[in-house]
Short mmCIF file of C-alpha atoms and ligand atoms in Angstrom, two decimals:
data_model
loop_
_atom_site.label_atom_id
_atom_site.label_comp_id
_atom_site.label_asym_id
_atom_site.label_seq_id
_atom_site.Cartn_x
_atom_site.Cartn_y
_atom_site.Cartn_z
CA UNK A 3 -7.17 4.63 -15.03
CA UNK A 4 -3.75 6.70 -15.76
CA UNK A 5 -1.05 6.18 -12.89
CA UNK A 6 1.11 9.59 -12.01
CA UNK A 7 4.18 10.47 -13.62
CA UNK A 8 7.36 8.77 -12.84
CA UNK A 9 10.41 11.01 -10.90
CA UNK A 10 13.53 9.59 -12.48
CA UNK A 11 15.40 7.20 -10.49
CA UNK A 12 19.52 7.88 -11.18
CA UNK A 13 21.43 4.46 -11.68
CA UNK A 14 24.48 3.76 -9.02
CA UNK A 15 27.69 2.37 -9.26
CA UNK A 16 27.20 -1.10 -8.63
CA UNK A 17 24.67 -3.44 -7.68
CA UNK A 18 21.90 -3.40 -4.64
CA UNK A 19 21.24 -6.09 -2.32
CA UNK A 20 18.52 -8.74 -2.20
CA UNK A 21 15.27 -7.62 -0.27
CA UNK A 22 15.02 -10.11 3.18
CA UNK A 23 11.56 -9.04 4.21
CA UNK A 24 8.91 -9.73 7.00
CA UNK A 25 6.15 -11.96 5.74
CA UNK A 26 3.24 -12.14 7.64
CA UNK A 27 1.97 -15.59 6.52
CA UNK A 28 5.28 -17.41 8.05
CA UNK A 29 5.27 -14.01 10.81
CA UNK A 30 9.48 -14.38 10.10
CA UNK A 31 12.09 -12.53 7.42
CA UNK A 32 11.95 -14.37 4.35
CA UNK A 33 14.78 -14.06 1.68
CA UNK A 34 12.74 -13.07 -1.12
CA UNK A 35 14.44 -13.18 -4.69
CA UNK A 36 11.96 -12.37 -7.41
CA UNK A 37 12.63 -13.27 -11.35
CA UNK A 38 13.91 -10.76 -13.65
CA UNK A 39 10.66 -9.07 -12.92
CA UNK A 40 9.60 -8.71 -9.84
CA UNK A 41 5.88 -8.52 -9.19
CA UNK A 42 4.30 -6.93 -6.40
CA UNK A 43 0.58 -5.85 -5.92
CA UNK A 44 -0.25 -2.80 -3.28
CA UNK A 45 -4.18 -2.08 -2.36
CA UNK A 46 -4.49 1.41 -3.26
CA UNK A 47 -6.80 4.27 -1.50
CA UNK A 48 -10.68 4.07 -1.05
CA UNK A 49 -10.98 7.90 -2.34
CA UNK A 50 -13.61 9.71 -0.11
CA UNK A 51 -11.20 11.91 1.30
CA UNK A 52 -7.10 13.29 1.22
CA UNK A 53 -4.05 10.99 1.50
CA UNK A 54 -3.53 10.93 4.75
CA UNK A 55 -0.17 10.44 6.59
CA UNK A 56 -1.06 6.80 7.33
CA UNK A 57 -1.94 5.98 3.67
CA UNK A 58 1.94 8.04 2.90
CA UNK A 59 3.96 6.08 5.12
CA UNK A 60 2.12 2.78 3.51
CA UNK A 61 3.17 4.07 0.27
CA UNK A 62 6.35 4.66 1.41
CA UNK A 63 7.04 1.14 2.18
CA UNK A 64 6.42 0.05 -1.05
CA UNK A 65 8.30 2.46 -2.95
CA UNK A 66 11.53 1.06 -1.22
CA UNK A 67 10.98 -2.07 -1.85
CA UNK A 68 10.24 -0.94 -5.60
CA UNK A 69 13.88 1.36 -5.23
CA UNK A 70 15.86 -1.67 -3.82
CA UNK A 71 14.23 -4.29 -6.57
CA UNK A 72 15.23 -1.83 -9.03
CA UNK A 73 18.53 -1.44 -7.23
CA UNK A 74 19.40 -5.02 -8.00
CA UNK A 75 18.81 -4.66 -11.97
CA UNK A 76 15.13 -6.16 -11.72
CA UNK A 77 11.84 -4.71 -13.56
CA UNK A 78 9.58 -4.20 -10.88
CA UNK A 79 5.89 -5.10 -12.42
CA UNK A 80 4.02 -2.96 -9.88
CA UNK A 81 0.10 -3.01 -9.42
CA UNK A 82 -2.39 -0.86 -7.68
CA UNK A 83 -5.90 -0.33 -7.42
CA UNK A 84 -8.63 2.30 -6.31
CA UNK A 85 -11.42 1.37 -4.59
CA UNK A 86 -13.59 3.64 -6.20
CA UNK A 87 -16.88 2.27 -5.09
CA UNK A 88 -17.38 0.78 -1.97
CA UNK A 89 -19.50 1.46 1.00
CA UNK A 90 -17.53 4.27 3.43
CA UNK A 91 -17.36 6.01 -0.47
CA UNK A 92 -21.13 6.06 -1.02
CA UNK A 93 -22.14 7.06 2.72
CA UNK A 94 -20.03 9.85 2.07
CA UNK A 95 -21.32 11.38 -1.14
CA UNK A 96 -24.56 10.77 0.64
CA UNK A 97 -23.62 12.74 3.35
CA UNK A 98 -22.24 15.56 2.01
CA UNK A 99 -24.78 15.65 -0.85
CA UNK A 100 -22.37 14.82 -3.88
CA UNK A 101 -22.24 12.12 -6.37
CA UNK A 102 -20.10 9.50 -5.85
CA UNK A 103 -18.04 9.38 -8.66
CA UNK A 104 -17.28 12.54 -8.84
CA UNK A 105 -16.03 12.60 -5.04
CA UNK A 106 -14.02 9.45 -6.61
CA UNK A 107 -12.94 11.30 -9.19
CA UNK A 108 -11.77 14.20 -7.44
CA UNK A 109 -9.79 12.20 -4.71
CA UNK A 110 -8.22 10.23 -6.98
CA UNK A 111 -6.75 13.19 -8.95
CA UNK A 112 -5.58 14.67 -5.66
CA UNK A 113 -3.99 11.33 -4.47
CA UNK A 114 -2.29 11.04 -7.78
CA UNK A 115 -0.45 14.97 -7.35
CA UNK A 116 0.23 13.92 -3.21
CA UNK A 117 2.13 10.52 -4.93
CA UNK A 118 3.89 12.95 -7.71
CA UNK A 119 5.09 15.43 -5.22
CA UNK A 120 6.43 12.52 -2.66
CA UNK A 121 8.05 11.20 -5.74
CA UNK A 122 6.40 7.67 -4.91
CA UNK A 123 7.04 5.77 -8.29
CA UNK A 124 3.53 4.83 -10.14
CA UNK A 125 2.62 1.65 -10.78
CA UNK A 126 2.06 0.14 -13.78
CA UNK A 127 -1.46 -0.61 -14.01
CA UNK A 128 -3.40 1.32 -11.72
CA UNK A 129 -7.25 -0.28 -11.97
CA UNK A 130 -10.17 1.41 -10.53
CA UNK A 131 -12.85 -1.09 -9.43
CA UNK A 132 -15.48 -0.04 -11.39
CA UNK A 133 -13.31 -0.75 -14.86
CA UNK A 134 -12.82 -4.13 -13.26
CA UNK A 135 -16.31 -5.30 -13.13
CA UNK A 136 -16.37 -7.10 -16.07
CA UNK A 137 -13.68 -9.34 -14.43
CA UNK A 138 -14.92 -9.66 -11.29
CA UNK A 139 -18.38 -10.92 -12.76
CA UNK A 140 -17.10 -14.02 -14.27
CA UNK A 141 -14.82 -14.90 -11.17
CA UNK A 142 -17.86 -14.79 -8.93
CA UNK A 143 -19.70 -17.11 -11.26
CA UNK A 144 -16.76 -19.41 -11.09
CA UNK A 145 -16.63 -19.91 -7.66
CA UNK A 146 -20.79 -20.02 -7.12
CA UNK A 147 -20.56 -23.15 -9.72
CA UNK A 148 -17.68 -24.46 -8.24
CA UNK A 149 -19.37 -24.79 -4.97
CA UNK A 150 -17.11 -21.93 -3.35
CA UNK A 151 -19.75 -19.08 -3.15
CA UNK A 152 -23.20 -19.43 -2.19
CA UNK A 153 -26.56 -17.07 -2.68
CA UNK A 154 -28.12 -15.15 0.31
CA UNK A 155 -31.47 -13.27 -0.66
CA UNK A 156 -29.65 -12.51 -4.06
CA UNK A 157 -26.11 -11.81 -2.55
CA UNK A 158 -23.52 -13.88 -3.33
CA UNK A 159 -20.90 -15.06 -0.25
CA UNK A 160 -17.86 -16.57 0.00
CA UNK A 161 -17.48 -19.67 1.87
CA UNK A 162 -14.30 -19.74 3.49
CA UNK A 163 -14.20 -23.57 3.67
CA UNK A 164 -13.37 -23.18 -0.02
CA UNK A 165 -10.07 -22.73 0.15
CA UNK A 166 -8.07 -25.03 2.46
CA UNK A 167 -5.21 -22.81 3.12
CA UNK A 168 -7.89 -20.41 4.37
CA UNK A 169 -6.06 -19.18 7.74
CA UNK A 170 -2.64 -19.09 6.96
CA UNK A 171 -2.41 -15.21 5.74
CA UNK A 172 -3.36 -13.77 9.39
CA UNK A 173 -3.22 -16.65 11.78
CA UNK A 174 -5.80 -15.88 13.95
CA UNK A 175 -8.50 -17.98 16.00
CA UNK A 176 -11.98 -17.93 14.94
CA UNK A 177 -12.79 -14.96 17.57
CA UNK A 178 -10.56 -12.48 16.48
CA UNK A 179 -11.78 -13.37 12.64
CA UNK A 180 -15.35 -12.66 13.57
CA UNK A 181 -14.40 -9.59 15.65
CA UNK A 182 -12.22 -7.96 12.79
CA UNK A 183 -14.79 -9.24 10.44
CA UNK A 184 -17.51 -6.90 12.57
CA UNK A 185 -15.10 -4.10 12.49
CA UNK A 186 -13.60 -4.30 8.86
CA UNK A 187 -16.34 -4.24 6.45
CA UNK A 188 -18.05 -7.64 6.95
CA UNK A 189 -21.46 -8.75 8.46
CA UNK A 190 -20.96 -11.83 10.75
CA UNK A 191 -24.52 -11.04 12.96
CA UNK A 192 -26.54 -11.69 8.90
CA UNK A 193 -28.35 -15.19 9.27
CA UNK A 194 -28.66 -17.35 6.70
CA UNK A 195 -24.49 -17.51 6.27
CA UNK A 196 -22.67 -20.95 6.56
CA UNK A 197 -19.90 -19.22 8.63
CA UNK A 198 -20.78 -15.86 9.97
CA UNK A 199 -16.86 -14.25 8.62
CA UNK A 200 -17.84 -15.37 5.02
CA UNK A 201 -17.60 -12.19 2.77
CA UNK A 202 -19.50 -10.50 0.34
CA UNK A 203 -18.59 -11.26 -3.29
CA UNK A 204 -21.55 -9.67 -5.17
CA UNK A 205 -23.95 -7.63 -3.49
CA UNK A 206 -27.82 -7.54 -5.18
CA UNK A 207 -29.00 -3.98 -6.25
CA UNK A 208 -30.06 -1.85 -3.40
CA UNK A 209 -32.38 0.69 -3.98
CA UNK A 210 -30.95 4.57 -4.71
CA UNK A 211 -27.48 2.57 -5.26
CA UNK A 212 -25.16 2.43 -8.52
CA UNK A 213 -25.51 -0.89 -10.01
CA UNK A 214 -23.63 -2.79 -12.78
CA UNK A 215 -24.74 -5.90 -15.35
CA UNK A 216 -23.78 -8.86 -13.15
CA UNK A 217 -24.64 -11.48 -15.88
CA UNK A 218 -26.33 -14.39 -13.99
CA UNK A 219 -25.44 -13.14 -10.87
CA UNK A 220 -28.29 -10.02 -11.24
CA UNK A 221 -27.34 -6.27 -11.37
CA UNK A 222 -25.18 -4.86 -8.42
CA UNK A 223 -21.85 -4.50 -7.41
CA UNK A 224 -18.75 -5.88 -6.04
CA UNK A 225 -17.72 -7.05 -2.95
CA UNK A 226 -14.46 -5.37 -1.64
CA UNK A 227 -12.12 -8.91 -1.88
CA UNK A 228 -12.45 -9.70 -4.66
CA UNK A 229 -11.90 -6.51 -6.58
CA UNK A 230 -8.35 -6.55 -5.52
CA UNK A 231 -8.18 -10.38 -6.47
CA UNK A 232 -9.61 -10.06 -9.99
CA UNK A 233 -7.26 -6.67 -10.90
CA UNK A 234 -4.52 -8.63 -9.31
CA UNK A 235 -5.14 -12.30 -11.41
CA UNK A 236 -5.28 -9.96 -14.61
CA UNK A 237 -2.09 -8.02 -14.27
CA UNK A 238 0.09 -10.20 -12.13
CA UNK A 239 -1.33 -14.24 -12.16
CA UNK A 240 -0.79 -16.10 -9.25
CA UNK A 241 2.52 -16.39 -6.74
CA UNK A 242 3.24 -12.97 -7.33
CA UNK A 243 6.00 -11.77 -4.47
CA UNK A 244 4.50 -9.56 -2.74
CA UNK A 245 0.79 -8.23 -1.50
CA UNK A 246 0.71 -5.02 0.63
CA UNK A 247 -1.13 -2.56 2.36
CA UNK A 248 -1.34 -1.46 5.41
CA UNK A 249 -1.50 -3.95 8.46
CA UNK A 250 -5.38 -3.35 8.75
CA UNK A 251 -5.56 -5.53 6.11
CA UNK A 252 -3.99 -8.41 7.06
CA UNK A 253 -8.10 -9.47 7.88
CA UNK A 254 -10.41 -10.12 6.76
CA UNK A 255 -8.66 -8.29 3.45
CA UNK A 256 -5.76 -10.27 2.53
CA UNK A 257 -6.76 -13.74 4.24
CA UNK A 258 -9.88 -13.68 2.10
CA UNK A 259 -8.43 -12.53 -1.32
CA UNK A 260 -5.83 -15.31 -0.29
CA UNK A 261 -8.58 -17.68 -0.39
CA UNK A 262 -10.91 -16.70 -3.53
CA UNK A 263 -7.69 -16.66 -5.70
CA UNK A 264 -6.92 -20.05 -4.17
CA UNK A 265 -9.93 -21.30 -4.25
CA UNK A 266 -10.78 -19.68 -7.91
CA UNK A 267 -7.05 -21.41 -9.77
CA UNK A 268 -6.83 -24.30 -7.27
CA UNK A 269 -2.94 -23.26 -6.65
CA UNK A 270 -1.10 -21.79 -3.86
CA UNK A 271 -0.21 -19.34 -2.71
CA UNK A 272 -1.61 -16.08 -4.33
CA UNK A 273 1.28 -14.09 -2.74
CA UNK A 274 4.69 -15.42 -1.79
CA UNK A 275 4.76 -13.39 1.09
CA UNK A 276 2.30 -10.65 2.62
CA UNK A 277 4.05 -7.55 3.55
CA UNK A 278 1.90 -4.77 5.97
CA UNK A 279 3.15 -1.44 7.15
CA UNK A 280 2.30 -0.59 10.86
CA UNK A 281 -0.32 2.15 11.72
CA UNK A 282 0.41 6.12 11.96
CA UNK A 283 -1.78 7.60 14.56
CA UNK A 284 -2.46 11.23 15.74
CA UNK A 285 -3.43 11.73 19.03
CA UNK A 286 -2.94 8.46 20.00
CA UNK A 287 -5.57 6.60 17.88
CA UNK A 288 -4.95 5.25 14.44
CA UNK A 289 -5.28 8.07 11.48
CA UNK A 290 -8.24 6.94 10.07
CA UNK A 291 -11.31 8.97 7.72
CA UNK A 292 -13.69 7.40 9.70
CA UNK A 293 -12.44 8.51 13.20
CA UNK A 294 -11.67 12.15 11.06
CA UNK A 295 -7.83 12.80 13.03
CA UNK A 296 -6.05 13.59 9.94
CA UNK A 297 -3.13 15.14 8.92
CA UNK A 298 -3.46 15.41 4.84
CA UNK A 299 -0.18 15.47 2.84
CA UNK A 300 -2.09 18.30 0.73
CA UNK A 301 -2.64 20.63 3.35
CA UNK A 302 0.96 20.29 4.15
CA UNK A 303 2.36 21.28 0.60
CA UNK A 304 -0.38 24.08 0.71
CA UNK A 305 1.24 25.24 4.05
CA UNK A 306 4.57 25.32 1.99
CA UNK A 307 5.89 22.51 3.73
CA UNK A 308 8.70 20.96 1.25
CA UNK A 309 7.58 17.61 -0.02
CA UNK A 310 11.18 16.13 0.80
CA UNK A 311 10.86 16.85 4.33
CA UNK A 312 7.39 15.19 4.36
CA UNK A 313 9.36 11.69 2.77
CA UNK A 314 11.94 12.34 5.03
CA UNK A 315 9.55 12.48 8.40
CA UNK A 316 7.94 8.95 6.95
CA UNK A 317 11.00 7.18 6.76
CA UNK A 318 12.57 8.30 10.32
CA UNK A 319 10.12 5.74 11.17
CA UNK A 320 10.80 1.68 10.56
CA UNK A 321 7.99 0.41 8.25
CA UNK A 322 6.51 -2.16 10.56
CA UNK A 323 6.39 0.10 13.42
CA UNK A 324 3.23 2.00 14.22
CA UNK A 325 3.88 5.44 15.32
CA UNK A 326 2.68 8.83 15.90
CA UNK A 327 2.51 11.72 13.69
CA UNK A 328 3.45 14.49 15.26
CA UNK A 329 4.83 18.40 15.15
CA UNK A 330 8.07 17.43 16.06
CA UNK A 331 8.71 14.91 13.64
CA UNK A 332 8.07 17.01 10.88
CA UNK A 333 10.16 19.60 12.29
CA UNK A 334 13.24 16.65 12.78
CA UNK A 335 12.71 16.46 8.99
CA UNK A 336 12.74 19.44 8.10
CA UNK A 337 16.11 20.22 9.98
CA UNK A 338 17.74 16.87 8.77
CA UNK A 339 17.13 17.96 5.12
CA UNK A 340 18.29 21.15 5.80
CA UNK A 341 21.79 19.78 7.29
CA UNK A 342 21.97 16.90 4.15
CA UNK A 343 21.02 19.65 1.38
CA UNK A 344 23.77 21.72 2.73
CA UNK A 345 26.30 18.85 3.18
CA UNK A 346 25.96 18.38 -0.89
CA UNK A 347 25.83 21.33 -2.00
CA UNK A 348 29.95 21.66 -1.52
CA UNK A 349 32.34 20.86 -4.21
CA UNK A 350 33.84 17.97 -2.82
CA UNK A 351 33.35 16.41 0.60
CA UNK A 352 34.18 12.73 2.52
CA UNK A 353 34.48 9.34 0.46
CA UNK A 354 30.54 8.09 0.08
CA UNK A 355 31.09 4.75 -1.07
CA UNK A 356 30.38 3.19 1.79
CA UNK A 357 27.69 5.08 2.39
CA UNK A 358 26.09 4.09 -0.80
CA UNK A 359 26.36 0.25 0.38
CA UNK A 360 25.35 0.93 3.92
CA UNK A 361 22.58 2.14 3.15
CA UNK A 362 21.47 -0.43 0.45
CA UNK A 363 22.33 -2.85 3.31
CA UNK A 364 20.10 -1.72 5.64
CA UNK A 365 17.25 -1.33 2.81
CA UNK A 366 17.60 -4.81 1.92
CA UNK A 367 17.30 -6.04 5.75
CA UNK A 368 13.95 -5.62 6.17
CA UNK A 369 13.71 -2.22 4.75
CA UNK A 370 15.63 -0.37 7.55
CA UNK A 371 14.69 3.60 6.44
CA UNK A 372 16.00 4.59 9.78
CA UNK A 373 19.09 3.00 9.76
CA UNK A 374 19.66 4.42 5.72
CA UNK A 375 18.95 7.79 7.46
CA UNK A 376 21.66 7.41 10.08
CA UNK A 377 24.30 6.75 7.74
CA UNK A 378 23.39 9.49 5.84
CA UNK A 379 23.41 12.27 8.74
CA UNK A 380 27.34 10.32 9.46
CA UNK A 381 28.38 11.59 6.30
CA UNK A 382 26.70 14.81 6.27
CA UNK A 383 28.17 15.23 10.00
CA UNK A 384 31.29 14.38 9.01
CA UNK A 385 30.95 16.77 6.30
CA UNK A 386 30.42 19.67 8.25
CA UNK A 387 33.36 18.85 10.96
CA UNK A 388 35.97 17.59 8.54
CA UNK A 389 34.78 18.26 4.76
CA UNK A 390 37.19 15.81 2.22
CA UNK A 391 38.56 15.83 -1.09
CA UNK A 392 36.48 13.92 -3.23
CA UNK A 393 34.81 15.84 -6.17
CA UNK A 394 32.49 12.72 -6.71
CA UNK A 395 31.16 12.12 -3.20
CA UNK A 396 28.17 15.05 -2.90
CA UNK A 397 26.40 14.16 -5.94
CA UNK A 398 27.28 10.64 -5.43
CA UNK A 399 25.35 11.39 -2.04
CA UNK A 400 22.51 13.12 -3.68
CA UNK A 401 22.12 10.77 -6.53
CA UNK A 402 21.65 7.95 -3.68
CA UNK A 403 19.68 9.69 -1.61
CA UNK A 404 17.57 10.12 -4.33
CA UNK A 405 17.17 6.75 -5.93
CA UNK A 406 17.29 4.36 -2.80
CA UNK A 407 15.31 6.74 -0.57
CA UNK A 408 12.68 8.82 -2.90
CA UNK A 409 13.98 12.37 -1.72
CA UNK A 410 15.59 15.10 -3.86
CA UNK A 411 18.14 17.12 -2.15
N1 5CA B 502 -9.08 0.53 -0.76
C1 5CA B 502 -8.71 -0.25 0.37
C2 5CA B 502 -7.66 -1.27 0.03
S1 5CA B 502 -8.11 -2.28 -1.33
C3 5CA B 502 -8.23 0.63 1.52
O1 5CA B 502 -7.88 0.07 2.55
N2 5CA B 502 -8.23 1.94 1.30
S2 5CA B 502 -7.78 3.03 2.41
O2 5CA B 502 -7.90 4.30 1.74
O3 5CA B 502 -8.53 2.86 3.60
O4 5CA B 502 -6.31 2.77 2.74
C4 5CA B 502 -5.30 2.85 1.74
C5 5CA B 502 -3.99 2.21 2.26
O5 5CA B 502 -3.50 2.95 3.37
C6 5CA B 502 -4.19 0.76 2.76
O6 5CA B 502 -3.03 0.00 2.42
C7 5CA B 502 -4.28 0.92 4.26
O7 5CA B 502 -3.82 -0.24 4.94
C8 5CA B 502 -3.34 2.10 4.50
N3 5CA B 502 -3.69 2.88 5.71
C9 5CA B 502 -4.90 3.37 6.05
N4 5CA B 502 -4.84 4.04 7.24
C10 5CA B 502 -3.54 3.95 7.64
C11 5CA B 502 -2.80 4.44 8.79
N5 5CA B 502 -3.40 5.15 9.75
N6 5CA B 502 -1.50 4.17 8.86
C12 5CA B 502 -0.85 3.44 7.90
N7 5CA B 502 -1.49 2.97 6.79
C13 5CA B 502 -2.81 3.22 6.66
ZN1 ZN B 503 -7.09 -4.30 -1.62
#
């Protein structure tokens, strides 16, 4: 699949900071320095419906940590994939009465435009499942000979006791595995399984269902896990430094790709560390298509809403954190790019140089978009009260503003 196209990210004088990040594996900050290349692997959308808010702020996330990697001189090897067939995708072209890839299709292309107008920088491979099949058959057949995977009524499962670092993604007990497994995709209450959390890794043909050459495993298609494991092993091999998404994926998602890739290569660990953006919410439940309380980044651009105010509303909120979207924090954004856009657009104004490096500092501790923003509105503040003499400093502002934090002024 094509990616979107790439805003251009202006160069700054000097060098950025090292990325110290939360990993949720160790559940601490970890000081993560990545090779000339750093390599990082994000699970893209499942494309029945509109980028949401929730799926924005996720992408947010990782576009810093792509900004500040690139900040420091690195290439930044990014990866991302589409889920475009899956189960909440089929029940709803079913539903509404249209063909599944097409819906796919259409989403997809719609994603890609919300990502260009955000100016969230592509990745470089960006792999629908479907073109991965022919990867994901063989690893499936690896692990069923190894002894990893096992055949239910012609559906293939992962057994978790493959991999004995199976566990250490997520942390949790056994309970809170089978209830996330109930709620997340999974089918713990299907007898026949050796442990009732093991997933799916190749699901027999169903009737009225697409279905794909599975070699010896029989026509049908891919479980969800292992999609994002086989586009992942292609592009990136293992101990790549980071695996995101959102934290509803911490389980069963990450903890089981953890395992097949572990249990497929024999090494450890997949990811060096596993980073997951809190949840946005709307009415005090988590924005989700299933639940239907959206907010889509579309309609907002179709409302006229200025892109840059819709990046600046997602990073007024720390990464980690879950919050709530909500008319006043769009509005917050749209005033504070209002004040900034008119702080730069003087000849001259305060010394930024420290702003530059306070705000790569608080990037690099843990990704601190609200502390970046604060420094920011001190400059444009003191802008307004006191203007200065330096020619340099607005575009200096604008130029980091833009590169560091995604938004043109
Ligand atoms: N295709 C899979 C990943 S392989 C999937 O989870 N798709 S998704 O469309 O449901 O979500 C896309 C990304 O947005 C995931 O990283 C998910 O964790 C994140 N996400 C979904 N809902 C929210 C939300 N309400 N707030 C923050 N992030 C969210
Ligand atoms: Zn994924």
């Amino acid at each position: 699949m094509h990616a979107w196209p790439a805003s251009e990210v202006p160069a700054l004088p000097g060098k950025g900071r090292d990325l110290r990040i939360h990993d949720t594996a160790t559940g601490g900050l970890v000081d993560l320095a990545p090779g000339p290349v750093a390599r990082i692997y994000v699970c893209g959308i499942t494309p029945y419906d509109a980028t949401h808010m929730g799926h924005a702020a996720t992408y947010n996330a990782f576009d810093l940590v792509q900004r500040v990697w690139l900040d420091t001189k690195r290439q930044v090897h990014y990866v991302q994939n589409v889920t475009d067939i899956d189960d909440p995708l089929l029940e709803r072209a079913v539903r509404d009465g249209h063909d599944w890839s097409a819906l796919a299709e259409r989403e997809t292309a719609l994603f890609r435009e919300d990502m260009t107008a955000l100016r969230m920088l592509p990745p470089r491979e960006y792999i629908g499942a479907v073109e991965s099949i022919p990867s994901i058959v063989p690893l499936v057949e690896r692990l069923r000979d190894a002894g990893a995977a096992y055949e239910l009524d012609g559906d293939v499962y992962f057994s978790v006791e493959a991999d004995p670092h199976f566990g250490e993604v997520s942390r949790l007990d056994a309970e809170a595995m089978r209830l996330l497994s109930a709620e997340r995709g999974g089918d713990p209450e299907r007898p026949g399984k050796k442990n009732p959390i093991d997933p799916l890794l190749w699901q027999a043909a169903r009737d009225g269902e697409p279905r794909w050459d599975g070699a010896s495993l029989g026509p049908g298609r891919p479980g969800w896990h292992i999609e994002c494991v086989a586009i992942a092993l292609d592009h990136l091999g293992m101990g790549f430094d980071i695996q995101g998404g959102g934290s509803d994926l911490v389980f069963p998602h990450h903890e089981m790709g953890a395992s097949h890739a572990q249990a497929l290569t024999g090494e450890h660990p997949f990811a060096r560390t596993y980073v997951h953006a809190g949840m946005v919410g709307l009415h005090g439940e988590k924005m989700s298509k299933s639940r239907g309380n959206l907010v889509f980044v579309s309609a907002l651009r179709r409302d006229g809403v200025d892109p840059a105010a819709i990046r600046l509303a997602l990073l007024s909120h720390h990464y980690r954190a879950d919050w709530e979207w909500t008319d006043q924090v769009l509005q917050d954004a749209v005033d504070r790019l209002a004040r900034w856009r008119s702080a730069v657009s003087r000849p001259d104004g305060p010394s930024a140089d420290a702003l530059v490096e306070e705000v790569r500092e608080a990037l690099a501790q843990d990704l601190d978009a609200p502390a970046a923003l604060a420094a920011v509105d001190r400059w444009a503040a003191l802008q307004h009260t006191e203007g200065g003499t330096d020619e340099g400093a607005p575009g200096l502002v604008s130029r980091a503003v833009d590169a560091l934090l995604g938004v043109a002024l």
